[in-house]
Short mmCIF file of C-alpha atoms and ligand atoms in Angstrom, two decimals:
data_model
loop_
_atom_site.label_atom_id
_atom_site.label_comp_id
_atom_site.label_asym_id
_atom_site.label_seq_id
_atom_site.Cartn_x
_atom_site.Cartn_y
_atom_site.Cartn_z
CA MET A 29 24.60 59.26 146.05
CA ASP A 30 21.68 58.85 143.72
CA ARG A 31 18.64 60.73 144.98
CA ARG A 32 16.69 57.53 144.97
CA THR A 33 19.16 55.47 146.94
CA PHE A 34 17.37 53.61 149.66
CA LEU A 35 18.52 53.81 153.25
CA ALA A 36 17.05 51.45 155.79
CA THR A 37 16.10 53.19 159.01
CA THR A 38 14.06 52.55 162.07
CA GLY A 39 12.23 55.09 164.10
CA ALA A 40 13.62 58.24 162.54
CA GLY A 41 14.16 60.14 159.37
CA VAL A 42 17.41 59.93 157.48
CA LEU A 43 18.40 62.69 155.13
CA ILE A 44 18.81 61.80 151.49
CA PRO A 45 20.73 64.54 149.67
CA SER A 46 18.69 66.76 147.36
CA HIS A 47 15.56 64.72 147.69
CA GLY A 48 13.61 63.96 150.79
CA VAL A 49 13.83 62.18 154.05
CA LEU A 50 13.15 58.54 154.44
CA TRP A 51 10.86 57.84 157.34
CA ALA A 52 10.03 54.60 159.06
CA GLN A 53 7.86 54.09 162.06
CA GLY A 54 9.37 52.57 165.18
CA ALA A 55 8.25 49.02 165.81
CA GLY A 56 4.87 48.67 167.46
CA ALA A 57 2.85 51.41 165.81
CA PRO A 58 -0.64 49.94 165.60
CA LEU A 59 -2.30 49.50 162.22
CA ARG A 60 -4.70 52.35 161.48
CA ILE A 61 -8.11 50.87 160.82
CA LEU A 62 -9.91 53.03 158.26
CA PRO A 63 -13.38 53.98 159.53
CA MET A 64 -16.15 51.96 157.89
CA THR A 65 -19.50 53.17 156.57
CA ASP A 66 -21.38 49.87 156.58
CA LEU A 67 -24.50 49.96 154.41
CA VAL A 68 -25.04 46.20 154.18
CA GLY A 69 -27.77 46.34 156.84
CA GLY A 70 -29.59 49.14 155.02
CA ILE A 71 -29.23 52.68 153.76
CA ASP A 72 -30.68 55.54 155.75
CA GLY A 73 -30.99 58.66 153.61
CA ARG A 74 -28.29 59.99 151.33
CA ILE A 75 -24.63 59.08 151.81
CA GLY A 76 -22.59 62.22 152.30
CA LEU A 77 -19.01 62.30 151.10
CA SER A 78 -17.32 65.62 151.73
CA LEU A 79 -14.09 66.37 149.89
CA ASN A 80 -12.18 68.73 152.10
CA PRO A 81 -8.76 70.22 152.74
CA ALA A 82 -7.24 68.94 155.97
CA THR A 83 -4.04 68.36 157.88
CA HIS A 84 -2.89 64.89 158.77
CA ASP A 85 0.00 63.41 160.73
CA PHE A 86 1.34 60.36 158.91
CA GLY A 87 3.54 59.55 161.88
CA THR A 88 6.35 62.04 161.37
CA GLY A 89 4.99 64.26 164.16
CA ALA A 90 4.27 67.05 161.68
CA ALA A 91 0.95 68.13 160.20
CA SER A 92 0.96 67.54 156.45
CA LYS A 93 -1.45 69.41 154.19
CA THR A 94 -3.80 66.81 152.77
CA LEU A 95 -7.18 66.32 151.19
CA GLY A 96 -9.67 63.95 152.76
CA ILE A 97 -13.13 62.52 152.24
CA ASN A 98 -15.06 62.93 155.52
CA HIS A 99 -11.66 62.42 157.22
CA SER A 100 -8.26 64.08 157.33
CA TYR A 101 -6.77 61.72 154.75
CA LEU A 102 -8.52 59.20 152.46
CA GLY A 103 -12.22 58.39 152.80
CA PRO A 104 -14.21 55.80 154.73
CA VAL A 105 -14.32 52.15 153.72
CA ILE A 106 -17.83 51.91 152.26
CA ARG A 107 -19.35 48.45 152.47
CA ALA A 108 -22.45 47.80 150.37
CA LYS A 109 -24.37 44.86 149.01
CA GLN A 110 -25.23 43.69 145.51
CA GLY A 111 -28.74 44.93 144.64
CA GLN A 112 -28.49 48.19 146.56
CA THR A 113 -28.45 51.63 144.95
CA LEU A 114 -26.11 54.00 146.72
CA PRO A 115 -27.45 57.58 146.85
CA PHE A 116 -24.24 59.59 147.18
CA ASP A 117 -23.97 63.32 147.83
CA VAL A 118 -20.39 64.19 146.98
CA ALA A 119 -19.69 67.73 148.23
CA ASN A 120 -16.58 69.44 146.94
CA ASN A 121 -14.99 71.86 149.39
CA ILE A 122 -11.35 71.61 148.30
CA GLY A 123 -11.14 75.01 146.62
CA ASP A 124 -10.58 73.48 143.19
CA ILE A 125 -12.54 71.48 140.68
CA SER A 126 -12.74 67.75 141.40
CA THR A 127 -14.49 64.50 140.49
CA ILE A 128 -14.93 61.12 142.19
CA HIS A 129 -14.73 57.99 140.02
CA TRP A 130 -15.92 54.59 141.26
CA HIS A 131 -13.05 52.40 140.08
CA GLY A 132 -14.17 48.83 139.43
CA LEU A 133 -17.92 49.37 139.53
CA HIS A 134 -20.02 48.10 136.64
CA ILE A 135 -22.16 51.20 136.30
CA PRO A 136 -23.39 53.43 133.46
CA GLY A 137 -21.23 56.31 132.27
CA ASP A 138 -23.51 58.99 133.71
CA VAL A 139 -22.68 57.96 137.30
CA ASP A 140 -19.10 56.77 136.67
CA GLY A 141 -17.47 59.97 137.93
CA GLY A 142 -15.01 60.41 135.12
CA PRO A 143 -13.46 63.73 134.06
CA HIS A 144 -16.70 64.98 132.50
CA GLN A 145 -18.52 64.86 135.83
CA GLU A 146 -16.74 67.82 137.32
CA ILE A 147 -17.84 69.03 140.72
CA GLU A 148 -17.17 72.74 141.17
CA HIS A 149 -15.89 73.93 144.51
CA GLY A 150 -18.93 74.55 146.70
CA SER A 151 -21.26 72.23 144.83
CA VAL A 152 -22.58 68.72 145.33
CA TRP A 153 -22.74 65.82 142.85
CA SER A 154 -25.56 63.38 143.60
CA PRO A 155 -25.28 60.16 141.59
CA ASP A 156 -27.46 57.17 142.47
CA VAL A 157 -24.98 54.35 141.99
CA PRO A 158 -26.48 50.90 141.35
CA ILE A 159 -24.51 47.96 142.72
CA VAL A 160 -25.16 45.16 140.26
CA GLN A 161 -21.94 43.20 140.38
CA HIS A 162 -20.76 40.37 142.61
CA ALA A 163 -18.67 40.69 145.75
CA SER A 164 -15.49 42.59 144.95
CA MET A 165 -13.07 45.15 146.32
CA ASN A 166 -13.39 48.47 144.52
CA TRP A 167 -12.23 51.96 145.23
CA PHE A 168 -12.95 55.58 144.48
CA HIS A 169 -10.61 58.42 143.69
CA SER A 170 -10.28 61.81 142.04
CA HIS A 171 -10.39 61.68 138.23
CA THR A 172 -10.06 65.40 137.58
CA HIS A 173 -8.65 66.05 134.14
CA GLY A 174 -4.95 66.90 134.52
CA LYS A 175 -5.16 66.90 138.32
CA THR A 176 -5.86 63.27 139.16
CA ALA A 177 -2.29 62.52 140.28
CA ARG A 178 -1.98 65.38 142.76
CA GLN A 179 -5.51 65.14 144.15
CA THR A 180 -5.29 61.38 144.65
CA TYR A 181 -1.81 61.66 146.18
CA ASN A 182 -3.12 64.29 148.58
CA GLY A 183 -5.83 61.93 149.80
CA LEU A 184 -8.93 61.91 147.58
CA ALA A 185 -9.35 58.13 147.56
CA GLY A 186 -11.25 55.46 149.47
CA VAL A 187 -12.27 51.81 149.39
CA LEU A 188 -15.70 50.45 148.38
CA LEU A 189 -16.36 46.82 149.30
CA VAL A 190 -19.21 45.05 147.54
CA GLU A 191 -20.68 42.01 149.25
CA ASP A 192 -23.29 39.61 147.92
CA ASP A 193 -25.31 36.74 149.43
CA ALA A 194 -22.54 34.27 148.67
CA SER A 195 -19.77 36.41 150.18
CA LEU A 196 -21.84 37.14 153.30
CA ASP A 197 -22.48 33.38 153.71
CA ALA A 198 -18.98 32.31 152.74
CA ASP A 199 -16.90 30.46 155.27
CA LEU A 200 -14.33 33.25 155.45
CA PRO A 201 -13.20 35.71 158.12
CA LYS A 202 -15.41 38.80 157.97
CA THR A 203 -15.18 40.73 161.22
CA TYR A 204 -13.79 44.08 160.15
CA GLY A 205 -10.83 45.24 162.18
CA VAL A 206 -10.56 41.87 163.95
CA ASP A 207 -9.86 39.21 161.33
CA ASP A 208 -10.76 41.12 158.16
CA PHE A 209 -8.60 44.12 157.28
CA VAL A 210 -8.47 46.69 154.48
CA LEU A 211 -4.93 47.80 153.62
CA VAL A 212 -4.34 50.85 151.43
CA LEU A 213 -0.69 50.89 150.38
CA GLN A 214 0.92 54.10 149.11
CA ASP A 215 4.38 55.55 148.67
CA LYS A 216 5.06 59.08 149.83
CA THR A 217 7.85 61.59 150.09
CA PHE A 218 8.26 63.61 153.27
CA ASP A 219 10.56 66.59 153.63
CA SER A 220 12.95 67.09 156.53
CA ALA A 221 10.17 68.77 158.53
CA GLY A 222 8.10 65.60 158.12
CA GLN A 223 5.61 67.11 155.72
CA MET A 224 4.30 65.21 152.74
CA SER A 225 5.53 66.62 149.46
CA TYR A 226 4.87 66.16 145.77
CA ASP A 227 6.98 67.94 143.22
CA LEU A 228 6.80 67.46 139.52
CA SER A 229 9.85 67.13 137.33
CA GLU A 230 10.69 65.57 134.01
CA ASP A 231 11.53 62.31 135.84
CA VAL A 232 8.23 62.31 137.70
CA PHE A 233 6.36 62.67 134.43
CA GLU A 234 8.37 59.85 132.86
CA ASP A 235 8.50 57.30 135.67
CA GLY A 236 5.46 58.48 137.56
CA PHE A 237 5.83 59.65 141.14
CA GLN A 238 8.08 57.34 143.19
CA GLY A 239 7.94 58.09 146.91
CA ASP A 240 10.54 56.52 149.16
CA THR A 241 8.40 56.02 152.26
CA MET A 242 5.69 53.38 152.54
CA VAL A 243 2.39 54.44 154.03
CA ILE A 244 -0.34 52.00 155.05
CA ASN A 245 -3.87 53.34 155.69
CA GLY A 246 -2.42 56.84 155.98
CA ALA A 247 0.30 56.00 158.52
CA ILE A 248 3.98 55.33 157.90
CA ALA A 249 4.85 51.64 157.79
CA PRO A 250 5.55 49.27 159.34
CA ALA A 251 2.35 48.80 161.30
CA THR A 252 1.56 46.03 163.74
CA GLN A 253 -1.74 44.32 164.45
CA MET A 254 -2.71 41.82 167.13
CA VAL A 255 -4.93 39.11 165.68
CA PRO A 256 -6.78 36.08 167.02
CA THR A 257 -5.52 32.56 166.33
CA GLY A 258 -7.11 31.54 163.04
CA LEU A 259 -7.46 32.74 159.48
CA ILE A 260 -6.93 36.41 158.76
CA ARG A 261 -8.21 38.15 155.64
CA LEU A 262 -6.36 41.09 154.09
CA ARG A 263 -8.04 43.14 151.36
CA ILE A 264 -5.22 45.06 149.74
CA LEU A 265 -5.29 48.09 147.43
CA ASN A 266 -2.23 49.50 145.72
CA ALA A 267 -3.17 53.19 145.75
CA CYS A 268 0.30 54.41 144.76
CA ASN A 269 0.41 56.95 141.94
CA ALA A 270 2.94 54.90 140.00
CA ARG A 271 4.75 52.22 141.99
CA PHE A 272 4.39 48.52 141.33
CA LEU A 273 4.59 46.68 144.65
CA GLU A 274 5.70 43.09 145.06
CA LEU A 275 4.01 41.56 148.09
CA SER A 276 5.10 38.47 150.00
CA MET A 277 4.81 36.97 153.49
CA ALA A 278 7.81 36.50 155.77
CA THR A 279 6.66 32.92 156.43
CA GLY A 280 4.92 30.85 153.79
CA PRO A 281 3.23 31.80 150.56
CA LEU A 282 0.38 34.24 150.06
CA THR A 283 -3.01 32.57 149.73
CA VAL A 284 -4.79 34.72 147.15
CA ILE A 285 -8.60 34.47 147.12
CA GLY A 286 -9.70 37.48 145.10
CA SER A 287 -8.60 40.00 142.48
CA ASP A 288 -9.98 43.36 141.26
CA GLY A 289 -13.41 42.11 140.21
CA GLY A 290 -14.15 39.34 142.72
CA PHE A 291 -13.25 35.91 144.04
CA LEU A 292 -10.91 33.60 142.16
CA ALA A 293 -12.24 30.15 141.21
CA SER A 294 -10.17 28.66 144.02
CA PRO A 295 -7.39 29.92 146.31
CA ILE A 296 -3.97 30.33 144.69
CA GLU A 297 -0.75 30.01 146.64
CA ALA A 298 1.84 32.47 145.38
CA GLU A 299 5.36 33.17 146.64
CA SER A 300 4.74 36.80 145.76
CA ILE A 301 2.27 38.90 143.84
CA LEU A 302 3.07 41.94 141.73
CA MET A 303 0.51 44.69 142.22
CA SER A 304 0.25 47.68 139.94
CA PRO A 305 -1.25 50.98 140.98
CA GLY A 306 -5.04 50.55 140.99
CA GLU A 307 -4.99 46.78 141.56
CA ARG A 308 -6.68 44.96 144.42
CA TYR A 309 -5.99 41.50 145.79
CA GLU A 310 -7.50 39.65 148.73
CA VAL A 311 -5.35 37.21 150.66
CA LEU A 312 -5.70 34.86 153.62
CA VAL A 313 -3.03 34.40 156.28
CA ASP A 314 -3.18 31.38 158.58
CA MET A 315 -2.26 32.52 162.08
CA ARG A 316 -2.60 29.05 163.57
CA ALA A 317 0.70 27.86 162.14
CA VAL A 318 2.84 30.81 163.23
CA ALA A 319 2.79 33.21 166.17
CA ARG A 320 3.88 36.10 163.97
CA ASN A 321 3.93 36.79 160.28
CA ASP A 322 4.89 39.85 158.25
CA LEU A 323 3.44 41.22 155.05
CA ASN A 324 6.51 42.40 153.16
CA VAL A 325 6.62 44.84 150.28
CA ASN A 326 9.31 45.20 147.71
CA LEU A 327 9.05 48.79 146.52
CA ASN A 328 10.87 47.93 143.31
CA GLY A 329 8.96 44.80 142.82
CA ASN A 330 8.78 44.04 139.16
CA GLY A 331 11.40 41.33 139.31
CA GLY A 332 14.52 43.07 138.04
CA GLY A 333 12.50 44.95 135.43
CA PHE A 334 12.56 48.56 134.47
CA PHE A 335 12.01 50.17 137.86
CA ALA A 336 14.29 47.81 139.76
CA ASN A 337 17.11 48.55 137.36
CA LEU A 338 16.47 52.24 137.39
CA PHE A 339 16.11 52.58 141.14
CA GLY A 340 18.89 50.27 142.17
CA GLY A 341 17.46 46.89 142.97
CA ASN A 342 15.18 45.51 145.61
CA GLN A 343 13.81 47.64 148.42
CA LEU A 344 12.24 45.02 150.63
CA MET A 345 10.50 46.20 153.76
CA THR A 346 7.87 45.06 156.22
CA ALA A 347 4.53 46.79 155.76
CA LEU A 348 2.54 44.99 158.43
CA THR A 349 3.37 42.62 161.27
CA LEU A 350 0.59 40.32 162.47
CA THR A 351 1.06 39.02 166.01
CA ARG A 352 -1.16 36.31 167.37
CA THR A 353 -3.00 36.47 170.70
CA ASN A 354 -4.27 33.30 172.36
CA LYS A 355 -7.87 34.17 171.59
CA THR A 356 -9.47 31.86 169.07
CA GLY A 357 -10.68 33.62 165.95
CA PHE A 358 -12.02 32.31 162.68
CA ASP A 359 -11.27 28.63 162.95
CA GLY A 360 -12.39 27.43 159.51
CA SER A 361 -9.93 26.29 156.90
CA VAL A 362 -9.06 27.83 153.56
CA PRO A 363 -12.01 27.04 151.27
CA THR A 364 -11.21 24.85 148.27
CA GLU A 365 -13.71 26.52 145.96
CA LEU A 366 -14.54 30.20 145.87
CA ALA A 367 -16.45 31.16 142.73
CA ASN A 368 -17.84 29.72 139.57
CA LEU A 369 -15.35 31.04 137.06
CA ALA A 370 -15.12 29.46 133.63
CA PRO A 371 -11.99 30.05 131.54
CA PRO A 372 -12.32 33.05 129.19
CA GLN A 373 -13.56 32.22 125.67
CA PRO A 374 -11.66 34.38 123.16
CA SER A 375 -13.65 32.77 120.33
CA ASP A 376 -16.71 34.70 121.61
CA ALA A 377 -15.09 37.98 120.52
CA THR A 378 -16.57 39.74 117.51
CA VAL A 379 -14.43 42.89 117.67
CA THR A 380 -10.70 43.43 118.22
CA ARG A 381 -9.25 46.83 119.10
CA SER A 382 -5.62 47.86 119.41
CA PHE A 383 -4.16 50.51 121.65
CA GLN A 384 -0.58 51.75 121.43
CA LEU A 385 0.58 53.67 124.53
CA LYS A 386 3.21 56.29 123.88
CA MET A 387 5.36 58.11 126.43
CA ASP A 388 6.94 60.62 124.13
CA VAL A 389 5.09 62.70 121.61
CA GLY A 390 7.83 65.31 121.52
CA ALA A 391 6.69 67.53 124.39
CA ASP A 392 9.33 69.08 126.64
CA LEU A 393 8.43 67.40 129.93
CA ALA A 394 10.94 69.40 131.95
CA ALA A 395 9.39 72.66 130.73
CA LEU A 396 5.90 71.34 131.39
CA ALA A 397 6.84 70.33 134.92
CA LEU A 398 8.18 73.82 135.57
CA ALA A 399 5.30 75.60 133.93
CA TRP A 400 2.54 73.68 135.64
CA ASP A 401 4.35 73.26 138.92
CA ASN A 402 1.68 71.58 140.95
CA PHE A 403 -0.43 69.68 138.49
CA CYS A 404 0.19 67.81 135.30
CA GLY A 405 -2.59 69.61 133.35
CA GLY A 406 -2.75 70.08 129.64
CA ALA A 407 -2.61 66.39 128.84
CA GLY A 408 -0.69 66.86 125.59
CA ALA A 409 2.59 65.10 126.36
CA MET A 410 1.70 61.39 126.11
CA ALA A 411 -0.68 59.54 123.86
CA ILE A 412 -2.66 56.45 122.94
CA ASN A 413 -2.81 55.58 119.23
CA GLY A 414 -0.98 58.80 118.46
CA GLN A 415 -3.53 61.04 120.16
CA PRO A 416 -3.15 62.70 123.55
CA MET A 417 -6.36 62.64 125.60
CA ASN A 418 -8.88 65.19 124.39
CA MET A 419 -12.08 65.72 126.36
CA ASP A 420 -13.87 66.72 123.13
CA ARG A 421 -12.93 63.61 121.11
CA ILE A 422 -14.51 60.16 121.39
CA ASP A 423 -11.84 57.61 120.49
CA GLU A 424 -13.84 54.38 120.34
CA THR A 425 -17.50 53.47 120.03
CA VAL A 426 -18.46 50.13 121.54
CA ARG A 427 -21.70 48.22 121.13
CA LYS A 428 -23.31 47.15 124.37
CA GLY A 429 -23.11 43.42 124.95
CA ASP A 430 -20.42 42.69 122.33
CA THR A 431 -17.51 40.58 123.45
CA GLU A 432 -14.26 42.21 122.39
CA ILE A 433 -10.53 41.62 122.52
CA TRP A 434 -8.50 44.67 123.49
CA ARG A 435 -4.81 44.48 122.65
CA ILE A 436 -2.70 47.03 124.49
CA ALA A 437 0.91 47.62 123.42
CA VAL A 438 3.81 49.74 124.70
CA ASP A 439 7.37 50.24 123.44
CA GLU A 440 8.99 50.95 126.76
CA GLN A 441 8.42 50.63 130.52
CA LEU A 442 5.78 48.74 132.41
CA HIS A 443 2.35 50.39 132.32
CA PRO A 444 -0.82 49.39 134.22
CA PHE A 445 -3.80 49.71 131.86
CA HIS A 446 -7.31 50.25 133.22
CA ILE A 447 -10.75 50.19 131.59
CA HIS A 448 -13.86 51.77 133.09
CA GLY A 449 -17.31 50.22 133.37
CA CYS A 450 -16.34 46.55 133.33
CA SER A 451 -14.35 43.65 134.63
CA PHE A 452 -12.33 41.72 132.06
CA ARG A 453 -10.18 38.61 131.83
CA ILE A 454 -6.53 38.69 130.84
CA LEU A 455 -5.85 36.43 127.86
CA SER A 456 -2.15 36.96 127.35
CA GLN A 457 0.83 39.04 128.39
CA ASN A 458 3.51 39.01 125.71
CA GLY A 459 2.22 35.64 124.57
CA ALA A 460 2.19 34.04 128.02
CA THR A 461 -0.77 33.32 130.25
CA PRO A 462 -0.93 35.68 133.23
CA PRO A 463 0.11 34.41 136.69
CA SER A 464 -2.68 32.24 138.17
CA TYR A 465 -3.60 34.90 140.72
CA ALA A 466 -4.34 37.28 137.79
CA GLN A 467 -6.58 34.89 135.87
CA GLY A 468 -9.83 35.97 137.55
CA TRP A 469 -11.88 39.15 137.09
CA LYS A 470 -9.69 42.19 136.57
CA ASP A 471 -9.96 45.82 135.55
CA MET A 472 -6.20 46.37 135.48
CA VAL A 473 -3.63 44.66 133.28
CA HIS A 474 0.17 44.98 133.25
CA VAL A 475 1.67 45.83 129.87
CA ASP A 476 5.41 45.32 130.01
CA GLU A 477 7.55 46.39 127.03
CA GLY A 478 5.31 44.50 124.66
CA TRP A 479 1.62 43.79 124.65
CA SER A 480 -1.24 42.34 126.66
CA GLU A 481 -4.66 41.15 125.54
CA VAL A 482 -7.89 41.15 127.51
CA LEU A 483 -11.36 39.80 126.82
CA VAL A 484 -14.03 42.33 127.72
CA LYS A 485 -17.75 43.03 127.43
CA PHE A 486 -19.64 46.16 128.41
CA ASP A 487 -23.17 45.81 129.76
CA TYR A 488 -24.03 49.43 130.59
CA GLU A 489 -24.35 52.57 128.51
CA ALA A 490 -21.92 55.42 128.37
CA PRO A 491 -23.19 58.19 126.08
CA LYS A 492 -20.91 60.77 124.51
CA ASP A 493 -21.37 63.45 127.13
CA THR A 494 -20.36 60.96 129.87
CA PRO A 495 -18.08 58.45 128.13
CA TYR A 496 -15.95 55.81 129.84
CA MET A 497 -12.17 56.15 130.03
CA TYR A 498 -9.33 53.75 129.35
CA HIS A 499 -5.90 54.79 130.50
CA CYS A 500 -2.57 54.08 132.06
CA HIS A 501 -3.03 54.05 135.86
CA ILE A 502 0.35 55.66 136.43
CA LEU A 503 -1.51 58.80 137.36
CA GLU A 504 1.12 61.18 135.97
CA HIS A 505 0.91 59.38 132.61
CA GLU A 506 -2.87 59.61 132.68
CA ASP A 507 -2.69 63.33 133.45
CA CYS A 508 -0.14 63.78 130.66
CA GLY A 509 -2.60 62.39 128.13
CA MET A 510 -2.15 58.59 128.15
CA MET A 511 -5.93 58.18 128.22
CA GLY A 512 -8.79 57.83 125.75
CA GLN A 513 -12.58 57.88 125.85
CA PHE A 514 -15.21 55.53 124.53
CA THR A 515 -18.96 55.33 124.35
CA VAL A 516 -21.09 52.25 124.87
CA THR A 517 -24.50 52.29 123.20
CU1 C2O B 24 -8.81 54.28 138.89
CU2 C2O B 24 -9.94 55.88 135.39
O1 C2O B 24 -9.36 55.17 137.21
CU1 CU B 25 -11.85 53.22 136.77
CU1 CU B 26 2.04 54.63 131.75
#
């Protein structure tokens, strides 16, 4: 049997030869609601985020060694408002160097938290992070050079929700944990003792880490949640290291209202959405029409593409079951208009840049996996435009305020490309317009055995000692060197 063969189970682990154990939670495990730090009403002093080693039970009954941010696994959901400045104190107690990057925020390079803003063990990084952008779902995670994949996998990640006047007034569900939920989706591998594991190999470098067990908010899926009768809002983050997830509902289409950088112009009904690592989508589920609905995830979701072929077809499972109570909840209807979003204007662009992602620059990945064992380090095995990531080299210099077209190309596989310090619009993917749900503000774009083009503008500065990054968000590829740096001045 192939080590990746999927076995459906309920309530127990099933041994998969020479790999791990596939775990699934018995029906009825309640959804874990990530604790919220709500700053919308005001900020009282500095906001402490402590990166710490911990142990965490994902639902296997065993304590896994993890990293957490103020918690045993993952961080709080931070909710802030446009116009605020967030005074963070990020304390690193993990026994290794780390960084925290604010993925999706439109902020200057010196508070971005990229690989140059290392926090030594035992010290505190205190950026004042200005929230200038509109309502959007963002996140934060380790961006430690060569160690991002392992540190993020172990738990150094969290969600940062930005609200604005319009989103706070909007006729949408917004009672956290009642009709408004944050879902952090991740794939994990657990060993036969039920402990989370992460082992590097040549395959893991090439494909990125592919866990066989779905975890939602730090607990093994499926989860169940009782909800009032009415509209339910799900704010979803794919925080997998490398897996693309195809999401769908058991009954009816998904009603997508937002993407990475904010609300769509109007709701989009989609049979399914394909989410890359790093992407966020917000959806509404109408719990008046049905007494129960399931959010399903296809672990090999890219429609018969590279991963599905490699890993043996669809792996459809339920991530979350919503069950209706007879309490009335948010009784409004799906809004018809959400945001003022004009179509992107490629004719505004004055600069075009090209990026060629490369998986193989001749390095012996198997030897690297053995040598480095627990982190990808070194960053010399993959490249963009022929150059593996080098902390001492600035790859691009961008002028603040210029509108640019970035064309990203790959020869093989499907790669999720991310750019710091901005939101962009996708112009084209292999010559086609992106799916309607991906036509709003984005900071991630799929590049599938071909090329994608985005229209982007940078409004904040990133000097050469704290440049922005662009990279593949398959974290093992990023750690292997599929990343570059740019300044904005
Ligand atoms: Cu989500 Cu450069 O990272
Ligand atoms: Cu980022
Ligand atoms: Cu990649």
